[in-house]
PDB file of C-alpha atoms in Angstrom:
ATOM      1  CA  MET A 125       4.732  38.987 -17.626  1.00 82.00           C
ATOM      2  CA  PHE A 126       8.038  40.666 -18.577  1.00 86.00           C
ATOM      3  CA  PHE A 127      11.161  41.621 -16.629  1.00 86.00           C
ATOM      4  CA  GLU A 128      13.825  44.053 -17.675  1.00 86.00           C
ATOM      5  CA  LEU A 129      17.403  42.770 -17.970  1.00 84.00           C
ATOM      6  CA  GLU A 130      20.764  44.429 -18.426  1.00 86.00           C
ATOM      7  CA  ARG A 131      20.376  43.666 -22.105  1.00 87.00           C
ATOM      8  CA  GLY A 132      16.795  43.360 -23.286  1.00 87.00           C
ATOM      9  CA  ARG A 133      14.098  41.577 -21.285  1.00 88.00           C
ATOM     10  CA  VAL A 134      12.661  38.165 -20.439  1.00 90.00           C
ATOM     11  CA  GLY A 135       9.015  37.156 -20.392  1.00 91.00           C
ATOM     12  CA  ILE A 136       6.511  34.333 -20.312  1.00 92.00           C
ATOM     13  CA  LEU A 137       3.362  34.137 -22.453  1.00 92.00           C
ATOM     14  CA  THR A 138       0.524  31.724 -23.015  1.00 90.00           C
ATOM     15  CA  PHE A 139       0.226  30.219 -26.476  1.00 90.00           C
ATOM     16  CA  GLU A 140      -2.928  32.236 -27.161  1.00 91.00           C
ATOM     17  CA  GLU A 141      -1.044  35.454 -26.345  1.00 90.00           C
ATOM     18  CA  LEU A 142       1.771  34.410 -28.687  1.00 88.00           C
ATOM     19  CA  LYS A 143      -0.641  33.791 -31.574  1.00 89.00           C
ATOM     20  CA  ASP A 144      -1.976  37.316 -31.128  1.00 88.00           C
ATOM     21  CA  ASP A 145       1.400  39.070 -30.848  1.00 87.00           C
ATOM     22  CA  TYR A 146       4.012  36.987 -32.746  1.00 83.00           C
ATOM     23  CA  VAL A 147       4.210  39.565 -35.559  1.00 88.00           C
ATOM     24  CA  MET A 148       4.971  42.281 -33.052  1.00 87.00           C
ATOM     25  CA  TYR A 149       7.961  40.296 -31.749  1.00 85.00           C
ATOM     26  CA  GLY A 150       9.245  39.576 -35.253  1.00 85.00           C
ATOM     27  CA  PHE A 151       8.623  35.803 -35.207  1.00 87.00           C
ATOM     28  CA  SER A 152       7.579  33.819 -38.270  1.00 86.00           C
ATOM     29  CA  LYS A 153       4.151  32.215 -38.543  1.00 87.00           C
ATOM     30  CA  GLU A 154       5.863  28.890 -39.221  1.00 87.00           C
ATOM     31  CA  THR A 155       6.994  28.730 -35.599  1.00 86.00           C
ATOM     32  CA  ILE A 156       3.372  29.006 -34.444  1.00 88.00           C
ATOM     33  CA  GLY A 157       2.481  25.936 -36.478  1.00 86.00           C
ATOM     34  CA  GLU A 158       5.465  24.034 -35.108  1.00 85.00           C
ATOM     35  CA  CYS A 159       4.208  24.591 -31.557  1.00 84.00           C
ATOM     36  CA  GLU A 160       1.073  22.574 -32.336  1.00 82.00           C
ATOM     37  CA  LYS A 161       2.597  19.747 -34.408  1.00 81.00           C
ATOM     38  CA  ASN A 162       3.247  16.181 -33.274  1.00 71.00           C
ATOM     39  CA  GLN A 163       1.548  15.831 -29.914  1.00 67.00           C
ATOM     40  CA  TYR A 164       2.922  12.332 -29.259  1.00 71.00           C
ATOM     41  CA  ASN A 165       6.677  12.074 -29.914  1.00 72.00           C
ATOM     42  CA  PHE A 166       9.311  14.095 -28.125  1.00 74.00           C
ATOM     43  CA  ARG A 167      10.282  17.206 -29.980  1.00 68.00           C
ATOM     44  CA  SER A 168      13.698  18.394 -31.081  1.00 65.00           C
ATOM     45  CA  ASN A 169      12.597  20.807 -33.834  1.00 75.00           C
ATOM     46  CA  HIS A 170      14.261  24.176 -33.911  1.00 80.00           C
ATOM     47  CA  PHE A 171      14.866  27.188 -36.147  1.00 81.00           C
ATOM     48  CA  VAL A 172      18.020  29.251 -36.252  1.00 84.00           C
ATOM     49  CA  THR A 173      17.677  32.485 -38.206  1.00 82.00           C
ATOM     50  CA  LYS A 174      19.760  35.633 -38.285  1.00 84.00           C
ATOM     51  CA  ASP A 175      17.331  37.256 -35.846  1.00 85.00           C
ATOM     52  CA  PHE A 176      16.337  34.562 -33.349  1.00 87.00           C
ATOM     53  CA  VAL A 177      16.609  30.955 -32.194  1.00 90.00           C
ATOM     54  CA  PHE A 178      13.419  28.935 -31.802  1.00 92.00           C
ATOM     55  CA  ALA A 179      12.977  25.541 -30.116  1.00 91.00           C
ATOM     56  CA  VAL A 180      10.114  23.397 -28.848  1.00 91.00           C
ATOM     57  CA  ILE A 181      10.552  21.122 -25.827  1.00 91.00           C
ATOM     58  CA  ASP A 182       8.121  18.493 -24.531  1.00 90.00           C
ATOM     59  CA  LEU A 183       8.229  18.175 -20.765  1.00 90.00           C
ATOM     60  CA  ILE A 184       7.439  15.225 -18.501  1.00 89.00           C
ATOM     61  CA  GLN A 185       7.043  14.777 -14.769  1.00 88.00           C
ATOM     62  CA  LEU A 186       9.436  12.017 -13.701  1.00 87.00           C
ATOM     63  CA  HIS A 187       7.074  10.929 -10.901  1.00 87.00           C
ATOM     64  CA  ASP A 188       4.328  10.474 -13.530  1.00 86.00           C
ATOM     65  CA  VAL A 189       6.247   9.656 -16.696  1.00 85.00           C
ATOM     66  CA  PHE A 190       3.245   8.548 -18.749  1.00 84.00           C
ATOM     67  CA  GLY A 191       1.028  11.425 -17.647  1.00 84.00           C
ATOM     68  CA  GLU A 192       0.129  14.307 -19.918  1.00 85.00           C
ATOM     69  CA  LYS A 193       3.209  15.984 -21.343  1.00 87.00           C
ATOM     70  CA  GLY A 194       3.778  19.695 -21.117  1.00 88.00           C
ATOM     71  CA  ARG A 195       5.168  21.727 -23.995  1.00 91.00           C
ATOM     72  CA  VAL A 196       7.208  24.883 -23.930  1.00 91.00           C
ATOM     73  CA  ALA A 197       8.366  26.994 -26.859  1.00 92.00           C
ATOM     74  CA  ILE A 198      11.490  29.107 -26.535  1.00 93.00           C
ATOM     75  CA  TYR A 199      12.358  32.220 -28.539  1.00 93.00           C
ATOM     76  CA  LEU A 200      15.782  33.712 -27.990  1.00 92.00           C
ATOM     77  CA  LYS A 201      17.030  37.004 -29.439  1.00 91.00           C
ATOM     78  CA  THR A 202      19.899  39.245 -28.423  1.00 89.00           C
ATOM     79  CA  ASP A 203      17.457  41.437 -26.495  1.00 90.00           C
ATOM     80  CA  LEU A 204      14.692  38.952 -25.620  1.00 90.00           C
ATOM     81  CA  CYS A 205      14.160  35.562 -24.017  1.00 92.00           C
ATOM     82  CA  LEU A 206      10.539  34.524 -24.422  1.00 93.00           C
ATOM     83  CA  ILE A 207       9.139  31.405 -22.726  1.00 94.00           C
ATOM     84  CA  VAL A 208       5.799  30.267 -24.199  1.00 93.00           C
ATOM     85  CA  ASP A 209       3.461  28.028 -22.244  1.00 92.00           C
ATOM     86  CA  VAL A 210       2.095  25.974 -25.152  1.00 90.00           C
ATOM     87  CA  ARG A 211       0.599  23.209 -22.994  1.00 89.00           C
ATOM     88  CA  ASP A 212       1.026  22.960 -19.248  1.00 85.00           C
ATOM     89  CA  ALA A 213      -1.895  21.534 -17.272  1.00 76.00           C
ATOM     90  CA  SER A 214       0.236  21.170 -14.123  1.00 81.00           C
ATOM     91  CA  GLY A 215       1.607  24.730 -14.214  1.00 85.00           C
ATOM     92  CA  THR A 216       5.243  23.590 -13.948  1.00 89.00           C
ATOM     93  CA  ILE A 217       6.505  25.810 -16.790  1.00 91.00           C
ATOM     94  CA  ARG A 218       5.463  28.968 -14.971  1.00 91.00           C
ATOM     95  CA  GLU A 219       6.818  27.527 -11.712  1.00 91.00           C
ATOM     96  CA  HIS A 220      10.251  27.008 -13.302  1.00 92.00           C
ATOM     97  CA  PHE A 221      10.159  30.500 -14.780  1.00 91.00           C
ATOM     98  CA  GLU A 222       9.291  32.093 -11.455  1.00 91.00           C
ATOM     99  CA  SER A 223      11.924  29.971  -9.708  1.00 90.00           C
ATOM    100  CA  VAL A 224      14.654  31.408 -11.968  1.00 89.00           C
ATOM    101  CA  ILE A 225      13.317  34.937 -11.476  1.00 89.00           C
ATOM    102  CA  LYS A 226      13.525  34.523  -7.690  1.00 87.00           C
ATOM    103  CA  ARG A 227      17.024  33.077  -7.984  1.00 85.00           C
ATOM    104  CA  PHE A 228      18.208  36.166  -9.835  1.00 84.00           C
ATOM    105  CA  GLU A 229      16.404  38.508  -7.463  1.00 82.00           C
ATOM    106  CA  LYS A 230      18.156  36.919  -4.478  1.00 80.00           C
ATOM    107  CA  ASN A 231      21.483  37.608  -6.156  1.00 74.00           C
ATOM    108  CA  ASP A 232      23.096  40.930  -5.278  1.00 60.00           C
ATOM    109  CA  ASN A 233      23.266  41.879  -8.961  1.00 69.00           C
ATOM    110  CA  GLY A 234      19.633  40.945  -9.608  1.00 73.00           C
ATOM    111  CA  LEU A 235      17.926  40.880 -13.019  1.00 77.00           C
ATOM    112  CA  LYS A 236      19.406  44.218 -13.991  1.00 76.00           C
ATOM    113  CA  HIS A 237      22.724  42.477 -14.624  1.00 78.00           C
ATOM    114  CA  ALA A 238      21.292  39.440 -16.417  1.00 84.00           C
ATOM    115  CA  VAL A 239      21.108  38.819 -20.166  1.00 89.00           C
ATOM    116  CA  PRO A 240      18.587  36.738 -22.180  1.00 91.00           C
ATOM    117  CA  GLU A 241      20.863  33.788 -23.018  1.00 90.00           C
ATOM    118  CA  LEU A 242      22.010  33.340 -19.406  1.00 90.00           C
ATOM    119  CA  PHE A 243      18.428  33.497 -18.160  1.00 91.00           C
ATOM    120  CA  LEU A 244      17.527  30.743 -20.640  1.00 92.00           C
ATOM    121  CA  TYR A 245      20.478  28.644 -19.439  1.00 92.00           C
ATOM    122  CA  HIS A 246      19.187  28.846 -15.858  1.00 92.00           C
ATOM    123  CA  PHE A 247      15.631  28.077 -16.996  1.00 93.00           C
ATOM    124  CA  LEU A 248      16.743  24.912 -18.825  1.00 93.00           C
ATOM    125  CA  ASP A 249      18.891  23.917 -15.873  1.00 92.00           C
ATOM    126  CA  ASP A 250      15.926  24.348 -13.534  1.00 92.00           C
ATOM    127  CA  LEU A 251      13.964  21.804 -15.568  1.00 90.00           C
ATOM    128  CA  MET A 252      16.306  19.125 -14.152  1.00 90.00           C
ATOM    129  CA  VAL A 253      16.545  20.392 -10.602  1.00 87.00           C
ATOM    130  CA  ASP A 254      15.255  17.196  -8.925  1.00 88.00           C
ATOM    131  CA  ASP A 255      16.058  14.662 -11.635  1.00 90.00           C
ATOM    132  CA  ARG A 256      19.206  13.193 -10.059  1.00 90.00           C
ATOM    133  CA  THR A 257      17.340  12.535  -6.808  1.00 91.00           C
ATOM    134  CA  PHE A 258      14.521  10.825  -8.677  1.00 92.00           C
ATOM    135  CA  LEU A 259      16.888   8.569 -10.626  1.00 92.00           C
ATOM    136  CA  GLU A 260      18.791   7.739  -7.444  1.00 92.00           C
ATOM    137  CA  ASN A 261      15.520   6.706  -5.777  1.00 92.00           C
ATOM    138  CA  MET A 262      14.635   4.607  -8.825  1.00 91.00           C
ATOM    139  CA  GLU A 263      17.967   2.822  -8.501  1.00 91.00           C
ATOM    140  CA  ILE A 264      17.221   2.104  -4.841  1.00 92.00           C
ATOM    141  CA  GLN A 265      13.794   0.769  -5.843  1.00 90.00           C
ATOM    142  CA  MET A 266      15.376  -1.536  -8.423  1.00 88.00           C
ATOM    143  CA  SER A 267      17.946  -2.759  -5.915  1.00 90.00           C
ATOM    144  CA  ALA A 268      15.131  -3.563  -3.451  1.00 88.00           C
ATOM    145  CA  LEU A 269      13.329  -5.451  -6.229  1.00 86.00           C
ATOM    146  CA  GLU A 270      16.455  -7.502  -6.866  1.00 84.00           C
ATOM    147  CA  THR A 271      16.696  -8.355  -3.159  1.00 85.00           C
ATOM    148  CA  ARG A 272      13.056  -9.490  -3.156  1.00 82.00           C
ATOM    149  CA  MET A 273      13.671 -11.642  -6.209  1.00 80.00           C
ATOM    150  CA  LEU A 274      16.564 -13.400  -4.500  1.00 79.00           C
ATOM    151  CA  SER A 275      14.821 -13.876  -1.157  1.00 78.00           C
ATOM    152  CA  GLU A 276      11.242 -14.701  -2.173  1.00 70.00           C
ATOM    153  CA  ARG A 277       9.637 -17.300  -4.365  1.00 68.00           C
ATOM    154  CA  VAL A 278       9.539 -16.356  -8.038  1.00 66.00           C
ATOM    155  CA  ASN A 279       6.522 -14.167  -8.606  1.00 74.00           C
ATOM    156  CA  PRO A 280       5.074 -13.427 -12.088  1.00 74.00           C
ATOM    157  CA  ALA A 281       4.458  -9.862 -10.873  1.00 79.00           C
ATOM    158  CA  PHE A 282       8.214  -9.286 -10.914  1.00 82.00           C
ATOM    159  CA  VAL A 283       8.209  -9.423 -14.729  1.00 82.00           C
ATOM    160  CA  ASP A 284       5.494  -6.756 -14.972  1.00 86.00           C
ATOM    161  CA  GLU A 285       7.373  -4.556 -12.523  1.00 87.00           C
ATOM    162  CA  ILE A 286      10.658  -4.882 -14.433  1.00 87.00           C
ATOM    163  CA  LEU A 287       8.980  -4.168 -17.782  1.00 88.00           C
ATOM    164  CA  GLY A 288       7.202  -1.137 -16.301  1.00 89.00           C
ATOM    165  CA  ILE A 289      10.510   0.330 -15.092  1.00 90.00           C
ATOM    166  CA  LYS A 290      12.118  -0.427 -18.453  1.00 91.00           C
ATOM    167  CA  LYS A 291       9.389   1.465 -20.333  1.00 91.00           C
ATOM    168  CA  GLU A 292       9.707   4.451 -17.983  1.00 92.00           C
ATOM    169  CA  LEU A 293      13.451   4.604 -18.522  1.00 92.00           C
ATOM    170  CA  MET A 294      13.050   4.455 -22.298  1.00 92.00           C
ATOM    171  CA  TYR A 295      10.625   7.368 -22.115  1.00 91.00           C
ATOM    172  CA  ILE A 296      13.005   9.351 -19.872  1.00 92.00           C
ATOM    173  CA  TRP A 297      15.891   8.557 -22.229  1.00 93.00           C
ATOM    174  CA  ASN A 298      14.040  10.140 -25.171  1.00 91.00           C
ATOM    175  CA  TYR A 299      13.194  13.172 -23.029  1.00 92.00           C
ATOM    176  CA  TYR A 300      16.845  13.839 -22.202  1.00 93.00           C
ATOM    177  CA  GLU A 301      17.946  13.242 -25.797  1.00 92.00           C
ATOM    178  CA  GLN A 302      15.574  16.059 -26.729  1.00 91.00           C
ATOM    179  CA  LEU A 303      17.159  18.377 -24.146  1.00 92.00           C
ATOM    180  CA  ILE A 304      20.613  17.517 -25.486  1.00 92.00           C
ATOM    181  CA  ASP A 305      19.518  18.465 -29.021  1.00 91.00           C
ATOM    182  CA  VAL A 306      18.213  21.853 -27.876  1.00 91.00           C
ATOM    183  CA  GLY A 307      21.302  22.521 -25.739  1.00 91.00           C
ATOM    184  CA  GLU A 308      23.627  21.735 -28.648  1.00 90.00           C
ATOM    185  CA  VAL A 309      21.748  24.139 -30.943  1.00 90.00           C
ATOM    186  CA  LEU A 310      22.154  26.925 -28.408  1.00 89.00           C
ATOM    187  CA  ARG A 311      25.796  26.011 -27.701  1.00 91.00           C
ATOM    188  CA  ASP A 312      26.735  26.081 -31.407  1.00 87.00           C
ATOM    189  CA  ASN A 313      25.573  29.711 -31.709  1.00 83.00           C
ATOM    190  CA  GLU A 314      25.326  29.391 -35.506  1.00 82.00           C
ATOM    191  CA  ASN A 315      24.191  32.980 -36.044  1.00 78.00           C
ATOM    192  CA  ASP A 316      26.863  34.417 -33.698  1.00 83.00           C
ATOM    193  CA  MET A 317      24.229  36.342 -31.786  1.00 85.00           C
ATOM    194  CA  PHE A 318      25.760  35.913 -28.310  1.00 86.00           C
ATOM    195  CA  PRO A 319      29.164  36.326 -26.645  1.00 86.00           C
ATOM    196  CA  GLU A 320      31.243  33.156 -26.536  1.00 86.00           C
ATOM    197  CA  GLU A 321      31.626  33.254 -22.725  1.00 85.00           C
ATOM    198  CA  ASN A 322      27.814  33.178 -22.364  1.00 86.00           C
ATOM    199  CA  VAL A 323      27.271  30.462 -24.962  1.00 87.00           C
ATOM    200  CA  ARG A 324      29.772  28.285 -23.097  1.00 90.00           C
ATOM    201  CA  LYS A 325      27.089  27.872 -20.421  1.00 90.00           C
ATOM    202  CA  PHE A 326      24.986  25.844 -22.841  1.00 91.00           C
ATOM    203  CA  GLY A 327      27.957  23.502 -23.273  1.00 92.00           C
ATOM    204  CA  ILE A 328      27.895  22.989 -19.511  1.00 93.00           C
ATOM    205  CA  PHE A 329      24.164  22.275 -19.729  1.00 93.00           C
ATOM    206  CA  VAL A 330      24.659  19.711 -22.528  1.00 94.00           C
ATOM    207  CA  ASN A 331      27.364  17.899 -20.560  1.00 94.00           C
ATOM    208  CA  ARG A 332      25.160  17.807 -17.484  1.00 94.00           C
ATOM    209  CA  VAL A 333      22.228  16.327 -19.406  1.00 94.00           C
ATOM    210  CA  LYS A 334      24.540  13.766 -21.016  1.00 94.00           C
ATOM    211  CA  ARG A 335      25.788  12.646 -17.597  1.00 94.00           C
ATOM    212  CA  ILE A 336      22.218  12.228 -16.393  1.00 94.00           C
ATOM    213  CA  ASN A 337      21.331  10.348 -19.554  1.00 93.00           C
ATOM    214  CA  GLU A 338      24.301   8.017 -18.980  1.00 94.00           C
ATOM    215  CA  ASN A 339      22.793   7.281 -15.599  1.00 93.00           C
ATOM    216  CA  VAL A 340      19.490   6.459 -17.323  1.00 93.00           C
ATOM    217  CA  ARG A 341      21.358   4.160 -19.708  1.00 93.00           C
ATOM    218  CA  ASP A 342      22.993   2.373 -16.776  1.00 93.00           C
ATOM    219  CA  LEU A 343      19.584   1.892 -15.177  1.00 93.00           C
ATOM    220  CA  LYS A 344      18.256   0.484 -18.459  1.00 91.00           C
ATOM    221  CA  GLU A 345      21.117  -2.047 -18.406  1.00 91.00           C
ATOM    222  CA  TYR A 346      20.242  -2.792 -14.788  1.00 91.00           C
ATOM    223  CA  THR A 347      16.699  -3.732 -15.836  1.00 90.00           C
ATOM    224  CA  VAL A 348      18.214  -6.224 -18.305  1.00 89.00           C
ATOM    225  CA  GLN A 349      20.252  -7.694 -15.447  1.00 88.00           C
ATOM    226  CA  LEU A 350      17.110  -7.900 -13.304  1.00 87.00           C
ATOM    227  CA  GLN A 351      15.299  -9.740 -16.087  1.00 85.00           C
ATOM    228  CA  GLU A 352      18.223 -12.130 -16.457  1.00 84.00           C
ATOM    229  CA  THR A 353      18.247 -12.663 -12.684  1.00 83.00           C
ATOM    230  CA  HIS A 354      14.529 -13.460 -12.759  1.00 81.00           C
ATOM    231  CA  ASP A 355      15.058 -15.943 -15.619  1.00 80.00           C
ATOM    232  CA  ALA A 356      17.960 -17.517 -13.730  1.00 80.00           C
ATOM    233  CA  MET A 357      15.750 -17.893 -10.640  1.00 80.00           C
ATOM    234  CA  LEU A 358      13.085 -19.600 -12.754  1.00 77.00           C
ATOM    235  CA  ASP A 359      15.709 -21.995 -14.184  1.00 77.00           C
ATOM    236  CA  TYR A 360      17.075 -22.629 -10.694  1.00 76.00           C
ATOM    237  CA  ASN A 361      13.644 -23.475  -9.301  1.00 77.00           C
ATOM    238  CA  LEU A 362      12.878 -25.681 -12.304  1.00 79.00           C
ATOM    239  CA  ASN A 363      16.178 -27.509 -11.841  1.00 80.00           C
ATOM    240  CA  ASN A 364      15.394 -28.064  -8.165  1.00 77.00           C
ATOM    241  CA  ILE A 365      11.994 -29.510  -9.064  1.00 79.00           C
ATOM    242  CA  MET A 366      13.507 -31.767 -11.714  1.00 84.00           C
ATOM    243  CA  LYS A 367      16.219 -32.873  -9.276  1.00 79.00           C
ATOM    244  CA  LEU A 368      13.597 -33.743  -6.681  1.00 79.00           C
ATOM    245  CA  PHE A 369      11.617 -35.742  -9.231  1.00 82.00           C
ATOM    246  CA  THR A 370      14.803 -37.538 -10.318  1.00 82.00           C
ATOM    247  CA  VAL A 371      15.758 -38.402  -6.740  1.00 80.00           C
ATOM    248  CA  VAL A 372      12.263 -39.675  -5.901  1.00 81.00           C
ATOM    249  CA  THR A 373      12.202 -41.739  -9.095  1.00 83.00           C
ATOM    250  CA  THR A 374      15.643 -43.188  -8.341  1.00 82.00           C
ATOM    251  CA  ILE A 375      14.733 -44.062  -4.730  1.00 79.00           C
ATOM    252  CA  PHE A 376      11.619 -45.985  -5.755  1.00 80.00           C
ATOM    253  CA  LEU A 377      13.099 -47.616  -8.863  1.00 84.00           C
ATOM    254  CA  PRO A 378      14.384 -50.641  -6.858  1.00 84.00           C
ATOM    255  CA  LEU A 379      10.865 -51.134  -5.503  1.00 83.00           C
ATOM    256  CA  THR A 380       9.617 -51.329  -9.078  1.00 85.00           C
ATOM    257  CA  LEU A 381      12.217 -54.019  -9.716  1.00 83.00           C
ATOM    258  CA  ILE A 382      11.103 -55.948  -6.632  1.00 82.00           C
ATOM    259  CA  VAL A 383       7.446 -55.734  -7.674  1.00 80.00           C
ATOM    260  CA  GLY A 384       8.303 -56.954 -11.157  1.00 82.00           C
ATOM    261  CA  TRP A 385      10.472 -59.719  -9.829  1.00 79.00           C
ATOM    262  CA  TYR A 386       7.878 -61.163  -7.507  1.00 75.00           C
ATOM    263  CA  GLY A 387       5.123 -60.606 -10.020  1.00 76.00           C
ATOM    264  CA  MET A 388       6.477 -63.431 -12.210  1.00 76.00           C
ATOM    265  CA  ASN A 389       4.698 -66.161 -10.140  1.00 70.00           C
ATOM    266  CA  PHE A 390       6.965 -69.059 -11.038  1.00 73.00           C
ATOM    267  CA  GLN A 391       6.028 -72.281  -9.256  1.00 72.00           C
ATOM    268  CA  ASN A 392       9.434 -72.823  -7.610  1.00 74.00           C
ATOM    269  CA  MET A 393       9.766 -69.377  -6.039  1.00 76.00           C
ATOM    270  CA  PRO A 394      10.213 -70.244  -2.355  1.00 77.00           C
ATOM    271  CA  GLU A 395       9.128 -66.799  -1.139  1.00 72.00           C
ATOM    272  CA  LEU A 396       5.618 -67.366  -2.474  1.00 71.00           C
ATOM    273  CA  THR A 397       4.982 -70.140   0.054  1.00 74.00           C
ATOM    274  CA  TRP A 398       7.147 -68.756   2.843  1.00 76.00           C
ATOM    275  CA  LYS A 399       5.203 -67.869   5.987  1.00 78.00           C
ATOM    276  CA  TYR A 400       6.987 -64.515   6.357  1.00 79.00           C
ATOM    277  CA  GLY A 401       7.361 -63.751   2.625  1.00 79.00           C
ATOM    278  CA  TYR A 402       4.991 -60.754   2.608  1.00 79.00           C
ATOM    279  CA  LEU A 403       6.596 -59.225   5.709  1.00 84.00           C
ATOM    280  CA  GLY A 404      10.077 -59.990   4.343  1.00 82.00           C
ATOM    281  CA  VAL A 405       9.409 -58.097   1.118  1.00 82.00           C
ATOM    282  CA  ILE A 406       8.146 -55.120   3.138  1.00 83.00           C
ATOM    283  CA  VAL A 407      11.253 -55.053   5.328  1.00 87.00           C
ATOM    284  CA  PHE A 408      13.551 -55.547   2.323  1.00 83.00           C
ATOM    285  CA  SER A 409      11.859 -52.703   0.461  1.00 84.00           C
ATOM    286  CA  ALA A 410      12.146 -50.400   3.481  1.00 87.00           C
ATOM    287  CA  ILE A 411      15.861 -51.219   3.775  1.00 87.00           C
ATOM    288  CA  VAL A 412      16.407 -50.481   0.088  1.00 84.00           C
ATOM    289  CA  VAL A 413      14.590 -47.085   0.351  1.00 84.00           C
ATOM    290  CA  GLY A 414      16.523 -46.232   3.511  1.00 85.00           C
ATOM    291  CA  VAL A 415      19.905 -47.036   1.902  1.00 84.00           C
ATOM    292  CA  CYS A 416      19.057 -44.956  -1.193  1.00 82.00           C
ATOM    293  CA  PHE A 417      17.838 -42.074   0.951  1.00 81.00           C
ATOM    294  CA  GLY A 418      21.015 -42.173   3.022  1.00 82.00           C
ATOM    295  CA  LEU A 419      23.245 -42.166  -0.058  1.00 80.00           C
ATOM    296  CA  PHE A 420      21.448 -39.154  -1.515  1.00 77.00           C
ATOM    297  CA  ARG A 421      21.726 -37.284   1.770  1.00 79.00           C
ATOM    298  CA  LYS A 422      25.433 -38.123   1.999  1.00 79.00           C
ATOM    299  CA  HIS A 423      26.055 -36.662  -1.449  1.00 74.00           C
ATOM    300  CA  ARG A 424      23.788 -33.655  -0.687  1.00 75.00           C
ATOM    301  CA  LEU A 425      21.307 -34.472  -3.366  1.00 69.00           C
ATOM    302  CA  LEU A 426      18.453 -34.036  -0.897  1.00 66.00           C
TER     303      LEU A 426
END
């Protein structure tokens, strides 16, 4: 699928179509191999030659960060912007491509006044169209988690939830770092293929990705704060339990003394033969417990 531009054209191909026709477009076979390498880590590989710029980008869906990654290869020449669908089970690469086409067609100037590098800028920008909203919603989710941690009993599930968010943010961080690398390659315009006023757009793209990535970094720091809050809540609850045990032990310590005292069984202890000795010890013990309890309540230790 190709569209004519003011200078050159723009198109989208499947990877199989690229393997059949890459010689016709003047691309090296090395770029074909690069499209299939390293299926696990995020890519930032690129080639800058005198004739074209090549880059590979791994794509993720923010709502399903650990789902299958997509992969798009980009070839940019002075008269061609080629988007290659290397791997895209969800069809989002073609959706982004068609979205940019429609955006240009709605413009009064249309595609006839577009150029390859500016089309690529809009395509890369469209990859992040809903990212700020997603990250804002994630921040709201984390804030709600913090509120639950402060209002509910400490729950071991909180740790799993915090670690899950932390892993997602690390994954997203690497994704944006990859976009920054590609944007900087295009912004630098090492082969001087494009006008400076057009290349400046890629600088805008890089700055936008960096701002989003700073937001991701702030959220990563927020997860650390959440973990520290959870640990503080654990310590607080443990301290409360230890305080309760200490208070209970202190209240009943005088009773232990009384039991030990009257357990000596000396012959001349008058209470042993007193008619009301048993009842007297009970009343005395109750008074001691009551006094201790009152003192602790007065000093807000209970």
